[in-house]
Every structure is written in structure tokens, then in C-alpha cells.
């Protein structure tokens, strides 16, 4: 027995159980890899003596194998050379495993990620369990790194070049059955027999009654990976994909390709190249930012939403959703997915029918993708019951209202429902712009009213803004946060104000995009500039997606609340007036075909601009600056006003809610990376030509004066 590894024997097979003390999951650090090396070397020595030649590696954690490297350790590297050395050392230890005369079987149940998968690939046989928690991935590029323990070299041998590149560049999760199909694992079994089967296979390998299997690549993978011409095709496709998706902002993507390519060069070079590039990537600012985002997200997972922890949350085994429209149906689906029974209410049977169908489609998605079994899907579906009455509402501890975005309607519904609820029931509203306190004015128990702002589509988008008023009770907040987390969302607590956090910082950004359009800038140039800056979709595309009617409604609210600074561009009114609602009526800034698939820009929309004629001469840099700084400056105001509890929350919300470029770390990390003083100067310069909208936020000016940072 050693610290993290327990060793036991089963009739000639040595079982090594990895169970990192004091941690919920197994992670690989240099120390742990060295410890494993020592344990394994001792086994190898013994085995030469008594001739047993079989080892099983298994995890002692309930639902994970090895989740990857210890990320804290990445941050401890001070130079690229240090990181390179760590990678090379770890790799030489896995080499020992791979080349050993002892036959090693990896028994994989739960997450097998990054270094964990690299270790498994160095074993001689891999068994995975048929369980939703069992996923295999090399997610390093998501942290701005590349696999550093031989992953870029070994993976292509198992799954072929196209699949390997796909896994490394997209960080995608591979489930058990797919892993076997691809050649990533040899066998899939039920979790209850994993250990027994692994022991049997190890013994068979050692006795020679089963051969170490050479990876079985499909003919396509062989053709494409094993000859230079095929490789050229695959590589140029991969390069085109990363150019389009990463837009040059993620250096780890081309580095990963380079490392994979080096694996096809004479022996030895690939592993060395991988270590060198791993070292270089570990020092990039992009990687530091992405790791910070990772830590911020993890820290948020432990946050109750209330300073000091607050009261224990109430259990939510069942709930009601008011309004079976687009959002209501999605909220019902995502809740049922987590085993919560939902009553979905609307005004007519027809509306309820639409809502149930939409909820079914959302739930079906995970079944179609094989994330759940048919039985699980049907069980989830049976949890959603449609209704046009308030029958049974007395029994629910949580109601989420998702009716029309209209204060009067929302207040009327609240007045109607509240008296029917039990006294400690929570009433949440999914409004996207109306201040929660205004809705709560209609409540007899306003301390139980809270905002739960889901993003669309609700069953896919990870962020949930929990909006609290000064009256909201702490136990209501902790319950809302715990509920959000239980349905798989990342809840961020924000204080009540028009637009909350995400829509508030989005407003000046979208307004500015409208102005650029009005000034004569081509739509492709506006969207393209922001894609290059790192957003997943351009602002004009986003307007079409959100719906121009919704954008106009919130625009009016922002204008009323904040005046000229957040005044929508006048073109929005003209575009909306021409009958364009965006994607929903297949008529927006872009054209759509009859199936709703987006075509190019609709040229007739240019007739609605104020400025007719030739294109405006606005550079890409200027477009990016006006849009991004409008958003970042507003984020600084919001921080000053205490809308977010801390910068971390705002950064995560901006990344998860709007797709703020993760490699920039979120708006507040962006301020720190760029420097407040330089931002103030830029804002002042832009403000000279665009008066009234770019006055630097007070917090930014203060930081510029003191030379301080948002994150202290
Ligand atoms: P929707 O128009 O698709 O659905 C609203 C539903 O509420 C309709 O089915 C309607 O029949 C029903 N309804 C109206 N009065 C009702 C009542 N008294 N009782 C029960 N049901 C009633 O609208 P959508 O898009 O689902 O929006 C709902 C809410 O979610 C709005 O407050 C909106 O601002 C918010 N929201 C919308 C997002 C979006 O992207 N669509 C994103 C985030 C929030």
C-alpha cells in the first residue's frame, strides 16, 4: 500500500487501485506519476520473480477514473522549459508502462480525461463501463494546452488521424460504446462486472490466451492516415476548421496539429515535439486566461449564492412552470431531465399541447444522442404533465413563471397564483428585462419572489442568472442556486436592475452594432470583425437570433432606465417596422430559406439605413473597439453598482451567457490584461467622435488613476 495506490492480488493478477487521498477525484501530478512509477516498478520486479504478468489499474473513486492532470501544477511552471521537462518526465514513465513485459489492463469507469486517457492509452487493454458517467476525452486544448503525456502521439494509432484530430481539437467527450467502435477501448461491460472482467482479461493476456490487440482502424481512417496524400487532405481540413473556429486566437490548436504531424516523422521526434509545444503553450496568456476561467467556474460550483453560506436550501422534488411557450417548455424539459416532476401550465389546451411537444423534443435530443436510454427518456417525459388549471399547485415548492414579457400580465399572474401556493413556496420569474422588484410589487410575500433568468434554448444554455432584490430572503436565494445547479446549470447571483447582468452589458454592444450598420458598414464586416475578436456569433446575427421585437422591447426599457447612453440605434425601429423579426419569421438582417436555414445577408435591408450609398470607411479594428469597449465599459459600471457580487461572477456570466471570448477571460480579466489606463484613453478617444456613449466608467477611471486591477 502506498499513499494514492493500493495494491492487492487476485490469483496471480495484481490490482492497483488509484484513490487520491483527500480528493473527490483522481488527478495526475508529477508526484503522483512518480509514485505510480515506483509502485509499478516494484510490481514489475516481483513479477519477474514469481512469473505472474498481469496488472489491472482501476479507480477507487465512485464515478470517475482519472479526470486529468492537476491543473494547479500547470500554474506552478515558471518557464516553458520547466513545463517541457515535466511533460518529458511524465511521458518517460508512461513509456515504461507501455513497453513493460507485464500486461496492464485499464478498467475504466467514469471520467477518463486528459492525462487519465493518456495513461490508459499506454496500457495494453482498456475496458470501459456502459454508464453515462463514463466519458473519454483529451480536453487540453480547452485550457489552451496540448496533451503532454503522449496523447498526440498515441491517440492517432488507436483511432486514426481524422478521429484523433477531431478529439484533440474539439475536446469532445466520447462515450463507452463509441469508444469501442472507434478503437479507443477494446471492450464495454456493465459497471458491476468491470473489475472481474478486467482481472480475467489481464490473466488471459498474461497466459497468452488473448493477444494484445493491435488497434483496428476502419478502412477510411487507414487510407487517410497511413499515406502522405491522405494525411495532407485530413490535415488541411483540420487547419481550415481551426482557422474558421479559432480565428487565430487559440495557439494550442495549430500547436496540437503540429505535434500530431511530428508523430509521423522518424521515431522519437513526435514525443519530443509534443513536450516542447506543451511547454510553450503552458506559458501563453491564452492558457492562463482559460485556466482562470476553469477555476472560476469550479469556484462558482461551490458558491451558495449568499455570503458566508447562508441557510440550507429547500428540496425541490416537484415544481410548476407557468407559460408553456418557448422558454417554459425548455425549463420544464431541463428540470424533468434531473428527475423533478413538472406541472406545465398555459391558458389553453392548444398552448399546453405545443409546450408538451416542445418539451418532448428537447428531452428526445439526449436520447437521440444516446446520452440517456429509451427508458430514462420515457421516465423523464412522464414527469412533465400539462394543465390549464391551478390544480395541485398547493403541493409545489417552486413555481417558475415564463409568460409574456409584459409587466401587467406578469403581475396579474403572480396575484392569481400566490394565494394558491403553500406559504414557503418560491415564486421565480424568467423575465429577461423587467426588474424583479416591479413584478414583486404585486406579491403578498415579496421575500419569496426571485428572478431565474434562463437563456435560450433553456435546455442547452449553461448559464442561469439568479436575480435577487433587496427583499429576497437568503433561503430563497440558496434554494434557487441549489436548484439551478441540480438541473445542470451554472447559477450566477446578480442584483436586480434592468437587464440584470448579461443583457445589460449586451445592450450597448448591440446598440453600437446597429449604429455601425446605419453608418454604412456592411453586415458581414460587423459580424466578421467580432467573430475575429473571438465571439461565437456576430452581433447582427445575434439580433436576428434573439428576435428584433424582443431587442426593441428591451431597448426601450434600457433607454428609460439609463438614458442616452443606452439609447438603441434608430435603425432598429425601421428594420422592425419593415416586418422583420429575425430568424423567427425568417426575415431579418439575414435571409432564410423555407426551412429556416440562414442564407446570406438580405440586401434589401440596406435600403432601411439612414446613410444610403457607398460603404462607410470604418476599419475592422475600430469596429472591434467600439463594440467590445462599449460592453466592457458597461461591465465596469455594473461592477460599481454592485450588480455582480464579484468580478469572477461577471466574467463567467459573460462567457457562458453571451460567449464573451473565453481566451480573454471575461470582461474584467480583459480590463486587467489590457490595463485600465489604456482603456480609459481609448474610450475618451472614441467618445470625441461618438459623444454620450463612451464616457469611461467611474471604476475604470479610478483603476487608471491608481494603477490598480479589477482582480486584486
Ligand atoms: P412565448 O410567447 O413563447 O410563451 C409565453 C407563453 O405564456 C405562451 O404560451 C402564452 O400562452 C403563455 N401565457 C400567457 N399568459 C399566461 C397565463 N396567464 N398563464 C399561463 N400561461 C400564459 O414567450 P417566451 O419566449 O417563452 O418568453 C417567456 C418569458 O421568458 C418572457 O418573460 C421572456 O422575456 C423570457 N425570456 C425569453 C427568452 C427568449 O429567448 N425567448 C430568453 C430568456 C427569457
XYZ file of C-alpha atoms in Angstrom, residues 198-701:
504
model
C -10.561 -6.767 -16.097
C -8.912 -9.409 -13.898
C -9.923 -12.149 -16.313
C -8.587 -10.243 -19.331
C -5.312 -9.465 -17.576
C -4.880 -13.140 -16.810
C -5.720 -14.135 -20.385
C -3.199 -11.640 -21.714
C -0.531 -12.922 -19.353
C -1.210 -16.528 -20.234
C -1.133 -15.741 -23.915
C -4.675 -16.978 -24.487
C -5.574 -13.500 -25.693
C -3.253 -11.320 -27.723
C -2.553 -7.665 -27.127
C -4.787 -6.260 -29.766
C -3.391 -4.077 -32.429
C -5.726 -1.135 -32.931
C -8.331 -1.920 -35.560
C -8.709 1.128 -37.715
C -11.536 1.407 -40.189
C -10.585 1.437 -43.840
C -11.294 5.170 -44.137
C -9.052 6.015 -41.212
C -6.330 3.777 -42.584
C -6.491 5.279 -46.042
C -6.496 8.802 -44.737
C -3.900 8.437 -42.017
C -1.423 5.953 -43.367
C -0.329 7.586 -46.567
C 1.073 11.029 -47.149
C -1.617 12.125 -49.578
C -4.444 11.052 -47.259
C -2.723 12.835 -44.388
C -2.379 16.014 -46.390
C -6.110 16.021 -47.045
C -7.008 15.395 -43.396
C -4.556 17.981 -42.125
C -5.657 20.686 -44.495
C -9.263 20.046 -43.445
C -8.300 20.290 -39.793
C -6.374 23.500 -40.408
C -9.344 25.006 -42.225
C -11.651 24.079 -39.347
C -9.469 25.654 -36.684
C -8.916 28.732 -38.805
C -12.672 29.171 -39.020
C -13.443 28.333 -35.398
C -10.381 29.604 -33.588
C -9.671 32.563 -35.892
C -6.059 32.527 -34.812
C -6.991 33.248 -31.201
C -6.131 29.820 -29.799
C -2.457 28.964 -30.401
C -2.876 25.485 -28.875
C -4.953 24.386 -31.867
C -2.217 24.705 -34.508
C 0.312 23.502 -31.926
C -1.697 20.310 -31.389
C -1.763 19.700 -35.128
C 1.970 20.290 -35.310
C 2.573 17.751 -32.546
C 0.355 15.158 -34.231
C 2.139 15.721 -37.549
C 5.520 15.284 -35.875
C 4.356 11.823 -34.809
C 4.539 10.728 -38.430
C 8.187 11.815 -38.657
C 11.008 9.430 -37.700
C 10.679 7.820 -34.283
C 11.214 9.825 -31.176
C 10.679 13.190 -32.765
C 6.945 13.262 -32.139
C 7.178 12.819 -28.394
C 9.901 15.454 -28.136
C 7.905 17.896 -30.254
C 4.831 17.328 -28.121
C 6.774 18.140 -24.932
C 8.317 21.239 -26.441
C 4.964 22.565 -27.640
C 3.314 21.667 -24.344
C 5.952 23.802 -22.618
C 5.375 26.708 -24.973
C 1.600 26.557 -24.636
C 1.774 26.440 -20.849
C 3.340 29.900 -20.924
C 0.783 31.599 -23.164
C -1.518 34.266 -21.804
C -4.393 32.462 -23.530
C -3.749 29.354 -21.469
C -3.563 31.345 -18.222
C -6.869 33.023 -19.020
C -8.568 29.740 -19.890
C -7.266 28.126 -16.710
C -8.555 31.096 -14.700
C -11.974 30.635 -16.299
C -11.841 26.948 -15.373
C -11.038 27.779 -11.747
C -13.683 30.499 -11.624
C -16.310 28.072 -12.908
C -15.269 25.466 -10.351
C -15.349 28.006 -7.534
C -18.838 29.064 -8.599
C -19.964 25.442 -8.308
C -19.325 25.621 -4.574
C -20.895 29.055 -4.058
C -24.268 29.008 -2.279
C -25.109 32.465 -3.591
C -25.116 34.006 -0.117
C -22.156 35.425 1.791
C -20.970 33.011 4.475
C -23.001 30.131 3.040
C -26.461 31.162 4.231
C -29.369 28.900 5.172
C -29.692 25.360 3.844
C -31.640 25.162 0.590
C -35.112 23.655 0.433
C -35.504 20.424 -1.554
C -37.326 20.782 -4.906
C -38.741 17.391 -5.905
C -41.571 18.961 -7.937
C -42.406 22.328 -9.425
C -44.751 24.208 -11.720
C -43.957 26.238 -14.830
C -46.387 28.961 -15.901
C -46.441 29.559 -19.633
C -45.805 26.610 -21.952
C -44.197 28.769 -24.623
C -40.694 28.613 -25.972
C -38.932 29.167 -22.638
C -41.470 27.434 -20.385
C -41.230 24.211 -22.372
C -37.432 24.290 -22.238
C -37.399 24.935 -18.488
C -39.850 22.065 -17.944
C -37.653 19.742 -20.019
C -34.379 20.582 -18.341
C -35.980 20.167 -14.899
C -37.571 16.812 -15.764
C -34.180 15.686 -17.021
C -32.978 15.906 -13.448
C -35.888 13.926 -12.060
C -38.106 16.829 -10.997
C -41.850 16.417 -11.593
C -43.206 19.427 -13.505
C -46.712 20.807 -13.980
C -46.639 22.877 -17.148
C -49.494 25.364 -17.246
C -50.806 27.581 -20.014
C -54.096 29.308 -20.825
C -55.413 26.921 -23.458
C -55.162 23.232 -24.221
C -53.679 24.100 -27.542
C -50.832 26.082 -25.951
C -50.265 23.304 -23.427
C -50.097 20.820 -26.304
C -47.465 22.896 -28.089
C -45.468 23.182 -24.889
C -45.578 19.448 -24.180
C -44.466 18.702 -27.728
C -41.573 21.156 -27.418
C -40.554 19.675 -24.047
C -40.670 16.202 -25.568
C -38.440 17.311 -28.459
C -35.932 18.838 -26.053
C -35.843 15.667 -23.934
C -35.609 13.499 -27.002
C -32.421 15.229 -28.063
C -30.424 13.494 -25.347
C -31.976 10.153 -26.206
C -31.162 10.606 -29.895
C -27.599 11.430 -28.953
C -27.582 8.332 -26.729
C -26.848 10.292 -23.603
C -29.798 8.545 -21.974
C -31.527 5.229 -22.612
C -35.038 4.981 -24.040
C -36.305 4.026 -20.591
C -34.675 7.081 -18.995
C -36.067 9.317 -21.719
C -39.567 7.933 -21.228
C -39.299 8.286 -17.459
C -38.277 11.919 -17.870
C -41.068 12.562 -20.307
C -43.626 11.143 -17.886
C -42.520 13.725 -15.307
C -43.954 16.603 -17.366
C -47.717 16.990 -17.023
C -49.650 19.643 -18.943
C -52.513 21.567 -17.371
C -54.751 24.567 -17.910
C -55.772 24.773 -14.262
C -54.020 25.502 -10.994
C -54.975 22.156 -9.558
C -52.226 20.664 -7.425
C -50.308 23.957 -7.164
C -50.565 23.855 -3.390
C -48.087 20.981 -3.335
C -45.234 22.593 -5.286
C -42.334 24.308 -3.502
C -41.279 26.206 -6.651
C -43.114 27.998 -9.442
C -41.249 29.429 -12.423
C -43.237 31.924 -14.429
C -42.431 32.231 -18.154
C -45.485 34.038 -19.562
C -45.388 37.008 -21.965
C -42.822 39.717 -21.285
C -45.336 42.249 -20.030
C -45.343 43.734 -16.540
C -49.117 43.803 -16.245
C -49.524 40.210 -17.380
C -46.755 39.076 -15.058
C -48.234 40.901 -12.069
C -51.687 39.568 -12.832
C -50.408 36.003 -12.991
C -48.495 36.467 -9.735
C -51.616 37.792 -7.966
C -53.583 34.841 -9.261
C -51.100 32.153 -8.286
C -49.655 33.314 -4.987
C -52.747 32.674 -2.825
C -52.895 29.097 -4.134
C -49.358 28.256 -3.082
C -48.198 26.914 0.238
C -46.638 29.514 2.460
C -42.995 28.622 1.871
C -43.240 28.232 -1.902
C -40.804 30.201 -4.045
C -42.107 32.229 -6.963
C -39.488 32.732 -9.671
C -39.883 34.750 -12.836
C -37.966 34.158 -16.052
C -38.370 37.741 -17.239
C -35.470 38.867 -19.358
C -35.684 42.602 -18.722
C -38.357 43.637 -16.242
C -36.922 44.448 -12.798
C -37.913 41.697 -10.360
C -38.837 44.253 -7.696
C -41.501 45.688 -10.021
C -43.065 42.282 -10.528
C -42.734 41.546 -6.796
C -44.743 44.680 -6.022
C -47.831 42.589 -6.776
C -46.801 39.954 -4.221
C -48.083 39.481 -0.678
C -44.775 37.752 0.130
C -42.167 39.621 -1.942
C -39.333 37.978 0.010
C -40.201 34.751 -1.819
C -40.030 36.300 -5.276
C -36.808 35.883 -7.231
C -35.610 36.062 -10.832
C -34.445 32.918 -12.606
C -33.250 34.102 -15.954
C -32.664 31.154 -18.273
C -31.050 31.657 -21.654
C -32.446 30.286 -24.848
C -32.619 27.444 -25.639
C -33.122 26.695 -21.951
C -32.244 23.034 -22.163
C -28.868 23.727 -23.744
C -27.540 27.037 -22.459
C -25.435 26.592 -19.329
C -25.959 29.924 -17.587
C -28.736 30.759 -15.124
C -28.885 34.289 -13.730
C -30.440 34.269 -10.273
C -31.759 37.780 -9.767
C -32.285 38.953 -6.206
C -33.984 42.071 -4.874
C -33.177 43.700 -1.526
C -36.223 41.871 -0.189
C -35.433 38.353 -1.395
C -34.903 36.041 1.603
C -31.489 34.327 1.876
C -33.044 30.819 1.944
C -34.869 31.659 -1.272
C -31.514 32.570 -2.853
C -29.697 29.435 -1.665
C -32.627 27.296 -2.821
C -32.688 28.915 -6.266
C -28.924 28.428 -6.625
C -29.056 24.791 -5.467
C -31.997 24.125 -7.774
C -30.136 25.661 -10.742
C -27.111 23.540 -10.042
C -29.230 20.400 -9.605
C -30.540 20.818 -13.150
C -27.012 21.181 -14.503
C -26.821 24.963 -14.859
C -24.135 27.364 -13.710
C -26.076 29.772 -11.487
C -24.727 33.296 -11.009
C -26.394 35.539 -8.434
C -26.903 39.129 -9.616
C -28.718 42.068 -8.098
C -31.897 43.370 -9.586
C -31.619 46.100 -12.219
C -32.872 46.440 -15.790
C -31.228 43.751 -17.917
C -29.605 42.144 -14.852
C -26.003 41.466 -15.840
C -25.863 39.721 -19.196
C -28.468 41.725 -21.099
C -27.276 44.933 -19.513
C -23.740 44.597 -20.893
C -25.103 43.248 -24.162
C -27.285 46.316 -24.734
C -24.614 48.920 -25.598
C -22.815 46.326 -27.708
C -25.883 45.568 -29.831
C -26.792 49.259 -29.998
C -23.366 50.053 -31.332
C -23.677 47.304 -33.946
C -26.941 48.925 -35.105
C -25.201 52.287 -35.358
C -22.357 50.882 -37.415
C -24.919 49.385 -39.762
C -26.655 52.740 -40.001
C -23.350 54.458 -40.724
C -22.952 52.284 -43.801
C -20.783 49.414 -42.597
C -21.561 46.103 -44.285
C -23.225 43.478 -42.080
C -20.580 40.884 -42.955
C -17.893 43.319 -41.815
C -19.577 43.946 -38.462
C -20.208 40.271 -37.758
C -16.843 39.206 -39.174
C -14.927 41.694 -37.033
C -16.478 40.353 -33.836
C -16.005 36.731 -34.862
C -12.343 37.591 -35.317
C -12.332 39.206 -31.895
C -13.474 35.860 -30.535
C -17.267 35.895 -30.176
C -19.014 32.729 -31.399
C -21.578 34.727 -33.420
C -21.546 38.272 -34.697
C -23.830 40.932 -33.153
C -26.121 41.295 -36.155
C -26.585 37.529 -36.302
C -27.312 37.634 -32.591
C -30.006 40.284 -33.125
C -31.686 38.007 -35.666
C -31.464 35.078 -33.246
C -32.810 36.963 -30.235
C -35.642 38.430 -32.301
C -35.835 42.067 -33.343
C -39.115 42.575 -31.476
C -37.541 41.355 -28.229
C -34.468 43.502 -28.828
C -36.662 46.560 -29.422
C -38.668 45.925 -26.261
C -35.603 45.657 -24.094
C -34.050 48.620 -25.885
C -36.963 50.775 -24.745
C -36.515 49.596 -21.160
C -32.809 50.432 -21.200
C -33.439 53.858 -22.668
C -35.959 54.620 -19.933
C -33.635 53.393 -17.197
C -30.275 54.715 -18.352
C -30.976 57.482 -20.835
C -28.950 58.412 -23.900
C -26.015 56.138 -23.074
C -28.131 53.063 -23.795
C -30.380 54.549 -26.447
C -30.979 51.959 -29.188
C -29.920 52.908 -32.667
C -32.848 54.353 -34.615
C -32.363 51.826 -37.393
C -33.821 49.094 -35.209
C -37.220 50.730 -35.363
C -37.069 50.965 -39.148
C -35.934 47.360 -39.544
C -38.633 46.104 -37.186
C -41.193 48.359 -38.912
C -40.459 46.608 -42.196
C -41.873 43.399 -40.710
C -38.544 41.810 -39.871
C -38.433 39.821 -36.641
C -35.254 37.856 -37.359
C -34.986 34.092 -37.519
C -38.421 33.502 -36.015
C -40.239 34.878 -39.091
C -37.346 34.069 -41.440
C -36.994 37.712 -42.210
C -34.278 39.773 -40.596
C -30.911 41.287 -41.404
C -30.194 37.922 -42.957
C -32.354 35.939 -45.387
C -33.591 32.441 -44.522
C -34.837 29.611 -46.691
C -38.218 27.945 -46.219
C -36.741 25.542 -43.658
C -35.344 28.405 -41.613
C -31.743 27.818 -42.683
C -29.841 31.052 -42.794
C -28.702 32.265 -46.182
C -26.587 35.361 -46.748
C -27.345 38.940 -45.766
C -30.688 40.150 -47.130
C -29.518 43.019 -49.384
C -32.876 44.794 -49.185
C -32.224 45.561 -45.517
C -29.617 48.107 -46.596
C -32.440 50.278 -48.001
C -33.522 50.898 -44.416
C -30.319 52.656 -43.437
C -30.117 56.308 -42.763
C -26.998 56.695 -44.796
C -27.501 55.475 -48.337
C -24.890 54.859 -50.929
C -21.296 53.779 -50.600
C -19.865 51.720 -47.784
C -18.524 53.546 -44.777
C -14.839 53.541 -44.171
C -14.618 52.006 -40.720
C -11.683 49.704 -40.093
C -12.023 46.271 -38.521
C -10.041 47.489 -35.510
C -12.418 50.381 -34.995
C -15.474 48.141 -35.256
C -13.991 45.789 -32.680
C -13.019 48.583 -30.375
C -16.360 50.357 -30.451
C -18.297 47.166 -29.840
C -16.058 45.454 -27.318
C -15.305 48.574 -25.300
C -18.988 49.510 -25.170
C -19.605 46.158 -23.488
C -16.567 46.206 -21.218
C -17.210 49.788 -20.089
C -20.796 48.883 -19.182
C -19.483 45.854 -17.289
C -17.334 48.225 -15.215
C -20.389 50.363 -14.396
C -22.323 47.289 -13.392
C -19.495 46.268 -11.065
C -19.506 49.719 -9.466
C -23.243 49.463 -8.913
C -22.810 46.115 -7.172
C -24.931 44.225 -9.694
C -22.479 41.314 -9.619
C -21.180 40.117 -6.286
C -17.643 39.818 -7.563
C -15.765 40.118 -10.879
C -15.464 36.339 -11.140
C -19.255 36.033 -11.459
C -19.408 38.628 -14.215
C -16.615 37.011 -16.185
C -18.236 33.578 -16.052
C -21.688 35.006 -16.858
C -20.361 36.923 -19.876
C -18.565 33.845 -21.225
C -21.431 31.405 -20.633
C -24.274 33.793 -21.406
C -23.004 35.747 -24.417
C -19.936 33.821 -25.497
C -17.542 36.613 -24.490
C -14.241 35.238 -25.849
C -13.079 32.750 -23.192
C -9.432 33.244 -24.120
C -9.817 36.859 -22.979
C -11.029 35.602 -19.620
C -14.233 37.688 -19.489
C -14.681 41.467 -19.424
C -12.944 42.023 -16.083
C -9.938 39.852 -16.891
C -9.823 41.718 -20.191
C -9.588 45.026 -18.323
C -6.718 43.687 -16.238
C -4.897 42.270 -19.253
C -5.276 45.466 -21.289
C -4.756 47.950 -18.480
C -7.353 50.401 -17.194
C -5.341 53.432 -18.211
C -5.076 52.381 -21.808
C -8.797 51.576 -21.890
C -9.704 54.988 -20.482
C -7.601 56.646 -23.169
C -9.244 54.611 -25.906
C -12.735 55.316 -24.597
C -12.008 59.027 -24.440
C -10.704 58.966 -27.985
C -13.790 57.174 -29.295
C -16.013 59.446 -27.224
C -14.673 62.508 -29.049
C -16.337 61.325 -32.272
C -19.264 59.483 -30.678
C -20.391 61.724 -27.882
C -22.509 60.494 -24.983
C -21.881 56.761 -25.162
C -18.269 56.139 -24.285
C -17.662 58.103 -21.138
C -15.305 55.871 -19.134
C -16.990 54.182 -16.174
C -16.067 55.576 -12.766
C -14.479 52.320 -11.652
C -12.285 52.238 -14.709
C -11.133 55.818 -14.165
